[in-house]
Coordinates of C-alpha atoms in Angstrom, one line a residue:
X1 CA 103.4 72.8 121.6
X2 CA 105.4 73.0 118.2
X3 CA 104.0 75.0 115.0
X4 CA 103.9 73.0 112.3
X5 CA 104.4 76.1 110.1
X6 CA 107.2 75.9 107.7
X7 CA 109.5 79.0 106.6
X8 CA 109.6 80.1 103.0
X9 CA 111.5 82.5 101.6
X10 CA 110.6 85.4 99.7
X11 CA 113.1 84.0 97.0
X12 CA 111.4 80.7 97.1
X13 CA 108.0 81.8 97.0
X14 CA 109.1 83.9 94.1
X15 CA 110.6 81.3 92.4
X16 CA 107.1 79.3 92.9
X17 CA 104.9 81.7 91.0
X18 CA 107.2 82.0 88.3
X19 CA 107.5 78.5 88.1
X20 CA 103.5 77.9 88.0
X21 CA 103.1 80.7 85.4
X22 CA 105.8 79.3 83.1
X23 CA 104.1 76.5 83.2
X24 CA 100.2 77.6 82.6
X25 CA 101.9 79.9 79.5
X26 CA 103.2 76.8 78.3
X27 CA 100.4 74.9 78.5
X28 CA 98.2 77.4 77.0
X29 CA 100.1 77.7 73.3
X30 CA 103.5 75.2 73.6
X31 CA 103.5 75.8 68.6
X32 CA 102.7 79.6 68.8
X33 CA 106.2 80.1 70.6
X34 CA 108.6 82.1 68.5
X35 CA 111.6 82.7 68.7
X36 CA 112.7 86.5 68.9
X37 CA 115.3 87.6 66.4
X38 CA 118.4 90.0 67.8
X39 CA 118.0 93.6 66.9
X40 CA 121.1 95.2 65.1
X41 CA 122.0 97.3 67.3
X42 CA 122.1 94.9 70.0
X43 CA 124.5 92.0 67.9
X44 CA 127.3 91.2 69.9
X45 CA 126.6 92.4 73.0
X46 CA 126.2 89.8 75.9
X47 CA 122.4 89.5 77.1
X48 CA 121.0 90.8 79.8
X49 CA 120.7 88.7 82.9
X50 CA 117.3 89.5 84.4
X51 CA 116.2 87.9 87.7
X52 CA 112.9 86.4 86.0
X53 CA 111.6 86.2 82.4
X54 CA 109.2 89.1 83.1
X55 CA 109.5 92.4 81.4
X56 CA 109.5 95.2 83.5
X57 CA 108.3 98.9 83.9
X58 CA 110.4 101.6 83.2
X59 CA 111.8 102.2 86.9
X60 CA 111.4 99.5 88.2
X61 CA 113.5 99.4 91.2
X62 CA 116.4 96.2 91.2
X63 CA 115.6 95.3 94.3
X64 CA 111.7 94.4 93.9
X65 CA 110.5 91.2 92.3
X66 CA 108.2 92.5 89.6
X67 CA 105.1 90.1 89.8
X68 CA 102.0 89.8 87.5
X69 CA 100.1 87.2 89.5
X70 CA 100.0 87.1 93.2
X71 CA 102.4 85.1 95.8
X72 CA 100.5 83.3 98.6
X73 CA 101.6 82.4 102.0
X74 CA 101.8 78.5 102.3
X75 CA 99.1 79.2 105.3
X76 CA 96.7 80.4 103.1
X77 CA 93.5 77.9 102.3
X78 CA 93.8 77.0 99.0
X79 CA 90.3 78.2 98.3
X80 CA 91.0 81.8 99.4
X81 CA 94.3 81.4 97.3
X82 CA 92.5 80.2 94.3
X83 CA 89.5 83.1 94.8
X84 CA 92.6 85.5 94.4
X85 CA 94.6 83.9 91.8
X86 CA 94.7 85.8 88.5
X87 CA 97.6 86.9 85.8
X88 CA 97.7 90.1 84.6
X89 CA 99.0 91.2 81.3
X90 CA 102.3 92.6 82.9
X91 CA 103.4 96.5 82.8
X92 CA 100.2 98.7 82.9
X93 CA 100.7 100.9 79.6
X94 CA 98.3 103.4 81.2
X95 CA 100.7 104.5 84.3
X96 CA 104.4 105.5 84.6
X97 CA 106.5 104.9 87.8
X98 CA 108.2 108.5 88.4
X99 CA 110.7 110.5 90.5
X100 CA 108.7 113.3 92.3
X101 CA 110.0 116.2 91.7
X102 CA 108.3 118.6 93.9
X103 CA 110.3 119.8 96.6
X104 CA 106.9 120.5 98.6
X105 CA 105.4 116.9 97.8
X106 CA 105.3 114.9 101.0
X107 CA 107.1 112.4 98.8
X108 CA 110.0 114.7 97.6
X109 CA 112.4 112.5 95.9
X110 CA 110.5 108.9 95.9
X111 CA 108.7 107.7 93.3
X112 CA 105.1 107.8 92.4
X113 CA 102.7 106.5 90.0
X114 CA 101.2 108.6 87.3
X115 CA 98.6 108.2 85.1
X116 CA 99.9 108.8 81.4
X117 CA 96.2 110.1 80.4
X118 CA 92.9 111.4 82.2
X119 CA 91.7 108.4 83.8
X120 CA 88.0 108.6 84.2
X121 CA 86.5 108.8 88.0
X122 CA 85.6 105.3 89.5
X123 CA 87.8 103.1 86.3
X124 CA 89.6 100.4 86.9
X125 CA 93.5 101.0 86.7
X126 CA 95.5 97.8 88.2
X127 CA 95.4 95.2 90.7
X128 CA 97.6 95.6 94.2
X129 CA 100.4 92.5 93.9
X130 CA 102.4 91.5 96.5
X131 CA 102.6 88.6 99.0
X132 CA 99.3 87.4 100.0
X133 CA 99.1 86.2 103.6
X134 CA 97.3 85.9 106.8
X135 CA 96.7 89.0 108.7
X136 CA 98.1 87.4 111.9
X137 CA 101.7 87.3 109.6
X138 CA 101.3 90.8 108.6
X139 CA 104.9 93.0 108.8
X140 CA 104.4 96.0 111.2
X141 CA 107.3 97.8 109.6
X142 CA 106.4 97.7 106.1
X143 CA 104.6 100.6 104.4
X144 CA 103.2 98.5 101.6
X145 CA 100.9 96.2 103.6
X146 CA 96.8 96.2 102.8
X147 CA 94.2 94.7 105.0
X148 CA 91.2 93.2 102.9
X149 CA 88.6 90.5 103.4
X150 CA 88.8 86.8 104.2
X151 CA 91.4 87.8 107.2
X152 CA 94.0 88.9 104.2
X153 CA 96.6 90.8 103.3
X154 CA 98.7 91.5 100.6
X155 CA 102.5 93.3 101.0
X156 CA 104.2 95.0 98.4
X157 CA 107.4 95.5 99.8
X158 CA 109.8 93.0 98.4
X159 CA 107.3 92.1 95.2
X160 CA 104.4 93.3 93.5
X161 CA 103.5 95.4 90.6
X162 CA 103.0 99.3 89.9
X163 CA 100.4 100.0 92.2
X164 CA 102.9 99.6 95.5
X165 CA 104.2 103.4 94.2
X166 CA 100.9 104.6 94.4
X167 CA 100.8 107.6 96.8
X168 CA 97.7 108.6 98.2
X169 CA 98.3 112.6 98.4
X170 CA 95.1 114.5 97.5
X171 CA 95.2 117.5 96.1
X172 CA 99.3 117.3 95.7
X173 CA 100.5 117.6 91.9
X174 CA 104.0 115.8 91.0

């Protein structure tokens, strides 16, 4: 018996969210758009070419499609995809994505996430991002994969948002 399932790629899928967002932003205030001026110090120069419209965190890795809403596996029920579906406001001000420095941290020479502030016990910091998909389709070779409810999971590998550096190393400064 053939599958019926169809392929996408991680591009395309990509490509899909940013596509969907453009268009709900667009919808939602098409007269308050303005049109940023050039800074001085930047006349002249050629723009940068970014791979989406979507600022960034500061070290973010070129590699990794940044996302602020999730990407969904065309397998998952539209239901469970539109439970799930949410934007966020893009780079968490709260955090920083850093180089750990410790030669004695089990992740000497990665990066982290660290909190810029205290953060309170129990408080709500960010959302996981990634690709959202069946846990029958799940990647046994990536690092970044969560198990959750409603036979889901979410991989940060090739997308998602700051919370895929987040290293769970209690007790373990920088």
């Amino acid at each position: 018996m053939k599958s019926n399932k169809q392929q996408y790629s991680v591009d395309s899928l990509v490509k899909l969210a940013l596509a969907k967002k453009s268009m709900q932003s667009s919808s939602q205030s098409s007269s308050s758009h303005k049109k940023e001026k050039p800074k001085e110090k930047d006349k002249g120069k050629e723009p940068k070419k970014a791979s989406s419209s979507l600022k960034q965190p500061l070290n973010w890795p070129a590699d990794i499609t940044y996302l602020t809403t999730p990407v969904f596996s065309p397998s998952v029920d539209s239901f469970i995809s539109k439970k799930y579906a949410f934007i966020s406001e893009g780079p968490n001000t709260d955090v920083v994505i850093q180089r750990i420095t410790n030669p004695s941290h089990p992740a000497f020479e990665q990066f982290g996430l660290f909190a810029k502030n205290n953060i309170e016990p129990h408080a709500y910091i960010l959302d996981y991002l990634g690709y959202y998909h069946l846990n029958s389709e799940s990647n046994s070779e990536s690092n970044y994969v969560l198990n959750f409810m409603d036979n889901l999971s979410v991989d940060a590998e090739k997308m998602g948002n700051e919370s895929r550096f987040i290293n769970d190393f209690r007790s373990v400064s920088n």
